[in-house]
Coordinates of C-alpha atoms in Angstrom, one line a residue:
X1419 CA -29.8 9.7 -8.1
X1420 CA -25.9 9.1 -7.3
X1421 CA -25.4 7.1 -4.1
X1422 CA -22.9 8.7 -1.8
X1423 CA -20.3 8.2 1.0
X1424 CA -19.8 10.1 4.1
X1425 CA -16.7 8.5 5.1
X1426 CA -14.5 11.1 7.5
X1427 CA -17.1 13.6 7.2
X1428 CA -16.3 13.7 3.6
X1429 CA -19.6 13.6 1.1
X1430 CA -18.6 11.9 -2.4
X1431 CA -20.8 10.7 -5.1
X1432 CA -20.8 7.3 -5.8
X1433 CA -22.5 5.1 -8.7
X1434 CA -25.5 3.6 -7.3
X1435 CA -25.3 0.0 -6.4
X1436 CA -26.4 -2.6 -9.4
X1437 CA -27.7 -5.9 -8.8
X1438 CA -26.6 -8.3 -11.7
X1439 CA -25.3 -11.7 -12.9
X1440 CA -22.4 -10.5 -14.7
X1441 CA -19.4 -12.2 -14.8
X1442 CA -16.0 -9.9 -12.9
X1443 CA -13.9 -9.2 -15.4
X1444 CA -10.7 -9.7 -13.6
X1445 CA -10.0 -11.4 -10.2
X1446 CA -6.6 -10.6 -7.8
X1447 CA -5.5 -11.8 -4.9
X1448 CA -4.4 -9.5 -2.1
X1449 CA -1.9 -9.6 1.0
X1450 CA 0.1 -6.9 3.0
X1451 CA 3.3 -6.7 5.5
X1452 CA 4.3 -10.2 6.0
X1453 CA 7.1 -9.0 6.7
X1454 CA 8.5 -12.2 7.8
X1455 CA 11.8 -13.6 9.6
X1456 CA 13.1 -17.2 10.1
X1457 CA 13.1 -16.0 13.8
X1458 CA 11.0 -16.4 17.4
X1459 CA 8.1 -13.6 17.9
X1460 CA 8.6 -10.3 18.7
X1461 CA 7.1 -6.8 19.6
X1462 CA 6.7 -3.6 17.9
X1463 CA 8.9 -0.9 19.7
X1464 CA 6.8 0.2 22.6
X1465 CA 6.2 -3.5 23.1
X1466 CA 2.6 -3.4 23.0
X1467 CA 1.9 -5.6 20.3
X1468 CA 3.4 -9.4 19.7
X1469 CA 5.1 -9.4 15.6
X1470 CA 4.7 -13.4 15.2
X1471 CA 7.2 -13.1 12.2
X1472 CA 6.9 -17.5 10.8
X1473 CA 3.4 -17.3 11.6
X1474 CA 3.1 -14.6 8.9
X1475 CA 4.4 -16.8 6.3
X1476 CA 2.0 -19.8 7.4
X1477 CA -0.5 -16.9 7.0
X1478 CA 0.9 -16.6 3.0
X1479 CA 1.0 -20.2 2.4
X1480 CA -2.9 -20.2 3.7
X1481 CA -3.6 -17.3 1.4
X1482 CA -2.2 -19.1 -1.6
X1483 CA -3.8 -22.8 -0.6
X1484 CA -7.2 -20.3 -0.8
X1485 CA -6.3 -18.5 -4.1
X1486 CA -5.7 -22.5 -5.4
X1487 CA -8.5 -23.7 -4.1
X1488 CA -10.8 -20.6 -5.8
X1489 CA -9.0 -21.7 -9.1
X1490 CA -9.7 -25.1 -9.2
X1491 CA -13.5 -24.0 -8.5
X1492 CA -13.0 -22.3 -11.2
X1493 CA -12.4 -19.1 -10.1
X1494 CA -9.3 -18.2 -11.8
X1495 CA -6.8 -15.1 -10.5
X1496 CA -5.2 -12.7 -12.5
X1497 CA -2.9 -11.6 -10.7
X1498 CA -2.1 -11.3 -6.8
X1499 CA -0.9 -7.8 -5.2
X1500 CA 2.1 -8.0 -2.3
X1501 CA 1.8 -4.4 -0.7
X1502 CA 5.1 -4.3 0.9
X1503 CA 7.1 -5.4 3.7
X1504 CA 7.3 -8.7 2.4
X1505 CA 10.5 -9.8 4.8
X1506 CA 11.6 -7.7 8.0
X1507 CA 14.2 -5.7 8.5
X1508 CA 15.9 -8.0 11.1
X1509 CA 16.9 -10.4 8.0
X1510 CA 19.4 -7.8 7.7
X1511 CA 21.4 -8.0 10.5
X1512 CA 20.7 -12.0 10.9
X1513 CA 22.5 -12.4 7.4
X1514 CA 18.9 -13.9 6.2
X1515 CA 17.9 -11.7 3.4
X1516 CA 18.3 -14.0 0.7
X1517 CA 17.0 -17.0 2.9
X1518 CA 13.6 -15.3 3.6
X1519 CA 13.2 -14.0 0.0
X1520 CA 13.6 -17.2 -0.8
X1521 CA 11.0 -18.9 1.4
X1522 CA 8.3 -15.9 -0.2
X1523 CA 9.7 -17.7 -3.1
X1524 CA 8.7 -21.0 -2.4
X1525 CA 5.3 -19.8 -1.3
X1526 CA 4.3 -18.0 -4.1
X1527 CA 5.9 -20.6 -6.2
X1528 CA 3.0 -22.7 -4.9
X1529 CA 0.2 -20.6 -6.1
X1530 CA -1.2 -21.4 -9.7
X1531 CA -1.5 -17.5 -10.3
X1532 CA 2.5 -16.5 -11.0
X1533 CA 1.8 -13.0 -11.9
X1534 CA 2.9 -11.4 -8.2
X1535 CA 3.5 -7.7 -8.2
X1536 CA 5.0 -6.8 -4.6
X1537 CA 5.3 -3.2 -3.9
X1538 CA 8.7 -1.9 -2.3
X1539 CA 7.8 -1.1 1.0
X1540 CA 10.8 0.4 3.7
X1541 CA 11.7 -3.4 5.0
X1542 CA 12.3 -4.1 1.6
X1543 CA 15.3 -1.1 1.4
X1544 CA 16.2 -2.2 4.8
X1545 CA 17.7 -5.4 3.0
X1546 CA 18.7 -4.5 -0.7
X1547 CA 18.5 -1.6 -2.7
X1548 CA 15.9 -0.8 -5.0
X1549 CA 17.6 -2.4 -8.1
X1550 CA 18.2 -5.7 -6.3
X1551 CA 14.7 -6.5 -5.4
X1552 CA 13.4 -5.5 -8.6
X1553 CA 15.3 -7.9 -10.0
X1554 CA 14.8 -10.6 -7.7
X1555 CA 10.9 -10.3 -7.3
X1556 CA 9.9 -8.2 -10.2
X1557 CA 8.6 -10.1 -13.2
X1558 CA 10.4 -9.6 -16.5
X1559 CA 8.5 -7.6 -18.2
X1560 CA 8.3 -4.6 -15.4
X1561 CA 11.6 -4.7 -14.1
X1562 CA 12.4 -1.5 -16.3
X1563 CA 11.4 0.7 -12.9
X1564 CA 10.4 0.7 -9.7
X1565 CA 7.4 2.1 -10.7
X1566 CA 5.0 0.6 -13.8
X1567 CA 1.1 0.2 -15.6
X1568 CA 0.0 -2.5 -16.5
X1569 CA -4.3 -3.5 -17.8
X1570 CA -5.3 -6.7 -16.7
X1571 CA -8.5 -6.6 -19.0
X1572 CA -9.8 -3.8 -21.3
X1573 CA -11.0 -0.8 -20.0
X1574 CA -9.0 -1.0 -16.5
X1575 CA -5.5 -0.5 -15.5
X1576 CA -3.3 -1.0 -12.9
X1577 CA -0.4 1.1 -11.8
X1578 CA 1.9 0.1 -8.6
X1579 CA 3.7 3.1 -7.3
X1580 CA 6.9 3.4 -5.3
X1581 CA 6.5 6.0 -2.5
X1582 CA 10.3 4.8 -1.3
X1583 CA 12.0 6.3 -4.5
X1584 CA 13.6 9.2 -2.3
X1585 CA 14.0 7.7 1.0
X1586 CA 17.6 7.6 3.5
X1587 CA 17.5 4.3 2.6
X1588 CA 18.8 4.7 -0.8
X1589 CA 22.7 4.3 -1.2
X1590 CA 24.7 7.1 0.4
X1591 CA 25.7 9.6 -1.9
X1592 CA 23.2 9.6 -3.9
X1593 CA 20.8 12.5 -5.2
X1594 CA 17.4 10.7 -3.4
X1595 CA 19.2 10.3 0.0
X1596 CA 20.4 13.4 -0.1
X1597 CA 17.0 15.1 -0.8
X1598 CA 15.2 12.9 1.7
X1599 CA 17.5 14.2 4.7
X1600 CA 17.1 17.3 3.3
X1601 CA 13.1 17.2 3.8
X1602 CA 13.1 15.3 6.6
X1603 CA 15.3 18.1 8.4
X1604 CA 13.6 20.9 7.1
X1605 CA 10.3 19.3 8.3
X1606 CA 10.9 17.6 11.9
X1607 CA 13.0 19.6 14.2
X1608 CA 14.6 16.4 16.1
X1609 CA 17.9 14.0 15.3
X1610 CA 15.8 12.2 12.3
X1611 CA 19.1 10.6 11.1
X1612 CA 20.8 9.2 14.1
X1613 CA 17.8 7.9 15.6
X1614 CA 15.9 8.9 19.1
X1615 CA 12.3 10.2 19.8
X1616 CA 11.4 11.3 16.2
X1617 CA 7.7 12.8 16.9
X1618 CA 8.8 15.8 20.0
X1619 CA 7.0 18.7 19.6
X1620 CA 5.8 17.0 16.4
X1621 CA 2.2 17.2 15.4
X1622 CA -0.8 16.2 13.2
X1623 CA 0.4 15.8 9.6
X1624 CA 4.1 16.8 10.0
X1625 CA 4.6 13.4 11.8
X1626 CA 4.9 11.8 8.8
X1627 CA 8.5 13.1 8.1
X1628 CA 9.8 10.9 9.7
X1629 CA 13.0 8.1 8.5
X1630 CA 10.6 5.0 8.0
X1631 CA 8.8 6.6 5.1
X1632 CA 9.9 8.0 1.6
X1633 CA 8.3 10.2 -0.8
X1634 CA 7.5 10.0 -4.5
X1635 CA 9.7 11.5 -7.2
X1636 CA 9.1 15.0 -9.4
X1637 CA 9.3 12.4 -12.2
X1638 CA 7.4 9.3 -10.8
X1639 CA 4.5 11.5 -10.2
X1640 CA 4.1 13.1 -13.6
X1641 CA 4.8 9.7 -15.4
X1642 CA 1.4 8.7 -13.0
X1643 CA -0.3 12.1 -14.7
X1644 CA 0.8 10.5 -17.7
X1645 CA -0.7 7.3 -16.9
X1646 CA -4.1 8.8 -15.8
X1647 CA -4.5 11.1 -18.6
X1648 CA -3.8 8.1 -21.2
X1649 CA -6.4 6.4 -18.9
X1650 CA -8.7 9.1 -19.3
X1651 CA -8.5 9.2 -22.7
X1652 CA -8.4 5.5 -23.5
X1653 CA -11.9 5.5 -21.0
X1654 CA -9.7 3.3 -18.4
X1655 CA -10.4 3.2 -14.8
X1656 CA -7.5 2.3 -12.3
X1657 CA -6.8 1.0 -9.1
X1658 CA -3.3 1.9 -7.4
X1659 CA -0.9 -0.2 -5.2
X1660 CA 1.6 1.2 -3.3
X1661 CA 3.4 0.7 0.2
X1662 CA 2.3 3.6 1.4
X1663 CA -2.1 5.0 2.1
X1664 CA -2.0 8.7 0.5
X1665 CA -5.2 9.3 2.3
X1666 CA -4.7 10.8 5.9
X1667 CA -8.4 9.2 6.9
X1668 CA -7.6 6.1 5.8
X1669 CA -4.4 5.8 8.0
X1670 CA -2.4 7.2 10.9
X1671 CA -0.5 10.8 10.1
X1672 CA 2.6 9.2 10.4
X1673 CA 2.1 6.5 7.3
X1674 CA 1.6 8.9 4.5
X1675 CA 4.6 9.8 1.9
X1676 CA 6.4 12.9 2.5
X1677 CA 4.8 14.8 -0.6
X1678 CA 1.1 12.7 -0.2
X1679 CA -0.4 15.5 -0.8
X1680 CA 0.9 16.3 -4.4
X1681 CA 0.4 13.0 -5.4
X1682 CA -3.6 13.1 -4.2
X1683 CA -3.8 16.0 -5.8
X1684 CA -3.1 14.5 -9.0
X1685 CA -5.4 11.9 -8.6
X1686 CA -8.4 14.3 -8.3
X1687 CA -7.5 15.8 -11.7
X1688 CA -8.8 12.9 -13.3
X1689 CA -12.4 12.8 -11.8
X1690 CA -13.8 9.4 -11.8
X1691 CA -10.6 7.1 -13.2
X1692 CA -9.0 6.1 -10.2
X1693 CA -11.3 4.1 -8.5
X1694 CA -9.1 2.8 -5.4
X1695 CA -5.8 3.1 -3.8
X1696 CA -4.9 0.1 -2.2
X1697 CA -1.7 0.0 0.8
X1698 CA -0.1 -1.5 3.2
X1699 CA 2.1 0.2 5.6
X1700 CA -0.5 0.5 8.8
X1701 CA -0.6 -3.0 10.6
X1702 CA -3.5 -2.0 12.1
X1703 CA -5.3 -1.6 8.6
X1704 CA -8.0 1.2 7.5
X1705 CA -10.1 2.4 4.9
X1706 CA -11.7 5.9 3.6
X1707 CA -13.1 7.3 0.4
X1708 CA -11.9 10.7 -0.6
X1709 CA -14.2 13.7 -1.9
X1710 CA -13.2 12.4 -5.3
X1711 CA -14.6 9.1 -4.4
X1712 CA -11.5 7.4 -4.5
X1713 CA -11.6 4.4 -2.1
X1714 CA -8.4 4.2 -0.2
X1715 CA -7.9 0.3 1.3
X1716 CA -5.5 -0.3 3.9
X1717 CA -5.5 -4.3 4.5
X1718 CA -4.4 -5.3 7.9
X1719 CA -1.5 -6.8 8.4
X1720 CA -0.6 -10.4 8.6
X1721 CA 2.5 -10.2 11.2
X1722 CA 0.2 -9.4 14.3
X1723 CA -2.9 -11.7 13.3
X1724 CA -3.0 -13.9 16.7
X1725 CA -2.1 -17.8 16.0
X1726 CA -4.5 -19.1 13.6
X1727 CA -6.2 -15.9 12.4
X1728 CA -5.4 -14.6 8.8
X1729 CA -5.5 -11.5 6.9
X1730 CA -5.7 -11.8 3.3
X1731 CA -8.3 -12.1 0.8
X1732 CA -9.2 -11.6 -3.2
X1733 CA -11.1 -8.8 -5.7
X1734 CA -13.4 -9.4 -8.0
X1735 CA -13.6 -6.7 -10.5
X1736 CA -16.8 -6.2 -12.2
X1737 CA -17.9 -3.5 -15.2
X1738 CA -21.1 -1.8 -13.7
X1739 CA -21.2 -3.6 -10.0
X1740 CA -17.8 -2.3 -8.3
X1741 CA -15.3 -4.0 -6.7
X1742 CA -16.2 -7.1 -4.6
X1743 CA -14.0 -7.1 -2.0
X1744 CA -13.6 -11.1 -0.8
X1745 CA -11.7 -10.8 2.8
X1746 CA -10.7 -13.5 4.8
X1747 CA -9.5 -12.9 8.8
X1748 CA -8.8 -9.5 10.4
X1749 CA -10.4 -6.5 9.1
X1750 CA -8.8 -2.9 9.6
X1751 CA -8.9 -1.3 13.1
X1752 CA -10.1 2.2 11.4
X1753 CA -12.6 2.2 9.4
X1754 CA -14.4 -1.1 7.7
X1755 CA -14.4 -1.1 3.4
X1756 CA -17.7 -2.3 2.1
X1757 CA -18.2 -5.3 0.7
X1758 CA -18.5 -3.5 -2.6
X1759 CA -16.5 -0.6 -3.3
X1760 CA -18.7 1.4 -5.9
X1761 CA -17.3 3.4 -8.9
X1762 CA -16.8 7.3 -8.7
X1763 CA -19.4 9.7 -10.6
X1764 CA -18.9 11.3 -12.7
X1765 CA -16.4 9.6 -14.9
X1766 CA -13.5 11.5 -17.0
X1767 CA -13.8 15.3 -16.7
X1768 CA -10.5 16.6 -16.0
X1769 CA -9.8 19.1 -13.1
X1770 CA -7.5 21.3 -12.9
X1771 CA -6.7 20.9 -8.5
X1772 CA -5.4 23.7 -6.7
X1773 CA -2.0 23.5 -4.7
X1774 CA -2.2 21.7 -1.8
X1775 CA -0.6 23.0 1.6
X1776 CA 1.7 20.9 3.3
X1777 CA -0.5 20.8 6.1
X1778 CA -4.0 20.1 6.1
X1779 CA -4.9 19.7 9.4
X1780 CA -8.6 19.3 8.7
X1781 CA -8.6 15.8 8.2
X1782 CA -5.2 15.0 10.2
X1783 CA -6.0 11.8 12.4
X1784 CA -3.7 11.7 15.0
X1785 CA -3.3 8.5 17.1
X1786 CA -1.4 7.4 20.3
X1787 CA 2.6 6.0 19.6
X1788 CA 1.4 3.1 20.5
X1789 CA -1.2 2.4 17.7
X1790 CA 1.1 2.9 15.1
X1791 CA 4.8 2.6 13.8
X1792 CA 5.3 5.8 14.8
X1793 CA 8.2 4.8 17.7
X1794 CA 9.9 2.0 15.7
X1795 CA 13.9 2.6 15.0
X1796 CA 14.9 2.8 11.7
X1797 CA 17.2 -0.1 12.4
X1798 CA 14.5 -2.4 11.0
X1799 CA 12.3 -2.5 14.4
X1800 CA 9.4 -1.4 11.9

């Protein structure tokens, strides 16, 4: 008999748990919005929670002192995932970009695993374009897109998704700027361009059009049905990192990529390969499974851990157990992931998925501004 989950009021079947002594096959580390500043603490826009911007890269330099320490226990990582938001906005205007990449630097320069793979996030745009942090932070060999696969061992793959591909934060003039005003416009009836209360009259699901988030291209998102059928094939399963949850349970409305929807739908085609989608995006952090039994991860965020506290942790990836998710600090404020996130039955029959309505207001969560970064300017207060 399949286990299952009920998360969201959403029945999926799940392998059932196996007790064993195997070995994982791969290990990663894990962290989310740093999103750090050389500057003094701040506050999220309606002031109701304290961003401790250096204290989130003592948080990284914790994380990688633990990923060191695991390796010299033997315990060696594969590779460690940076959702997003890696530095803040603010560097922008404080003429600090290339000073606070360069203290990530430093940090991650510390950690015996070198293979990082940090996910553009909107902070990110806030300070280059997409080109120039690819090639600052990208490794060599995947700094052909924004967007890439990679397998870490056999059987699995990895693909890290850029949800910030059409954003306004692209160069103006260009083709994805243009067609992200022109979304967000025809979606969200107030002045989503020259800044003010973004989310009047706005509800459920349509709050996520709004300037702080992006949306995945025609052509990113059938490369990824490209990916997933190969993985399909090849009898691959995959997790997913992007900036961005694509899960509204898993998150508040107003995190989610304009076209989420599509892109979910995509996933479901391939029923049982994509095992998790892991994000950052939400400080708060969350978690979900889908009714494909998708697990959707949302770590919380280092920047509002209180002095001392962390958020980060590691995944161990095993062939019949799951994923062992090793967590050290704050846990998401919505929803609690398991400490093993069991694979999706059954595996590889492919589904052809309906079209998905823009609105699905079914399983819309809709918070208070305060809880989110729904409020935040788009001049970097995110």
């Amino acid at each position: 008999m399949a286990n299952s989950s009920s998360s969201s009021n959403v029945t999926t079947p799940l392998a059932e748990p196996v007790e064993s002594s195997e070995e994982p096959l791969f290990r990663f580390g894990l962290i989310s919005d740093t999103q750090y500043v050389d500057a003094e603490d701040g506050s999220n826009f309606p002031k109701t929670k304290i961003r401790r911007y250096r204290h989130s890269l003592q948080v990284l330099h914790r994380a990688v002192a633990s990923w060191n320490q695991q390796i010299r226990n033997g315990k060696p990582l594969d590779f460690v995932l940076q959702l997003g938001d890696a530095i803040d906005g603010s560097c922008a205007a404080l003429n600090s970009s290339s000073s606070a990449v360069a203290d990530l630097v430093r940090a991650k320069e510390a950690c015996v695993c070198q293979k990082w793979h940090w996910c553009i996030g909107n902070h990110e745009m806030y300070n280059f374009s997409t080109s120039e942090w690819v090639e600052r932070l990208f490794l060599p060999e995947h700094q052909a897109s924004s967007y890439y696969d990679f397998s870490p061992s056999e059987g699995w793959r990895v693909v890290v998704m850029d949800s910030y591909e059409i954003c306004i934060m692209q160069p103006t003039g260009t083709e994805n700027r243009a067609e992200a005003i022109r979304v967000l416009e025809e979606n969200n009836p107030n002045d989503v361009i020259n800044g003010g209360n973004w989310f009047q009259g706005v509800e459920g699901l349509q709050r996520r059009f709004v300037p702080y988030n992006g949306q995945f291209s025609a052509t990113q998102l059938q490369w990824l049905r490209g990916v997933l059928g190969g993985a399909a094939t090849a009898g691959e399963r995959v997790i997913i990192a992007c900036h961005q949850p694509c899960y509204p349970a898993a998150t508040n409305d107003c995190n989610l990529p304009f076209n989420y929807d599509l892109c979910l739908n995509i996933l479901h085609e391939f029923k049982g390969v994509v095992v998790a989608w892991i994000a950052g995006h939400d400080h708060d952090g969350g978690y979900a499974v889908d009714e494909g039994g998708i697990h959707h991860m949302v770590p919380a965020s280092p920047l509002e851990v209180e002095v001392g506290e962390d958020a980060f942790g590691h995944v161990e990836v095993f062939a019949s157990e799951g994923l062992k998710v090793k967590w050290t600090g704050r846990m998401p404020r919505k929803g609690q992931w398991p400490e093993t996130l069991l694979y999706p039955m059954p595996y590889g029959e492919r589904v052809i998925q309906p079209e998905v309505a823009v609105n699905q207001p079914e399983v819309a969560v809709t918070l208070p501004p305060e809880e989110g970064d729904e409020l935040v300017g788009i001049a970097s207060s995110l």
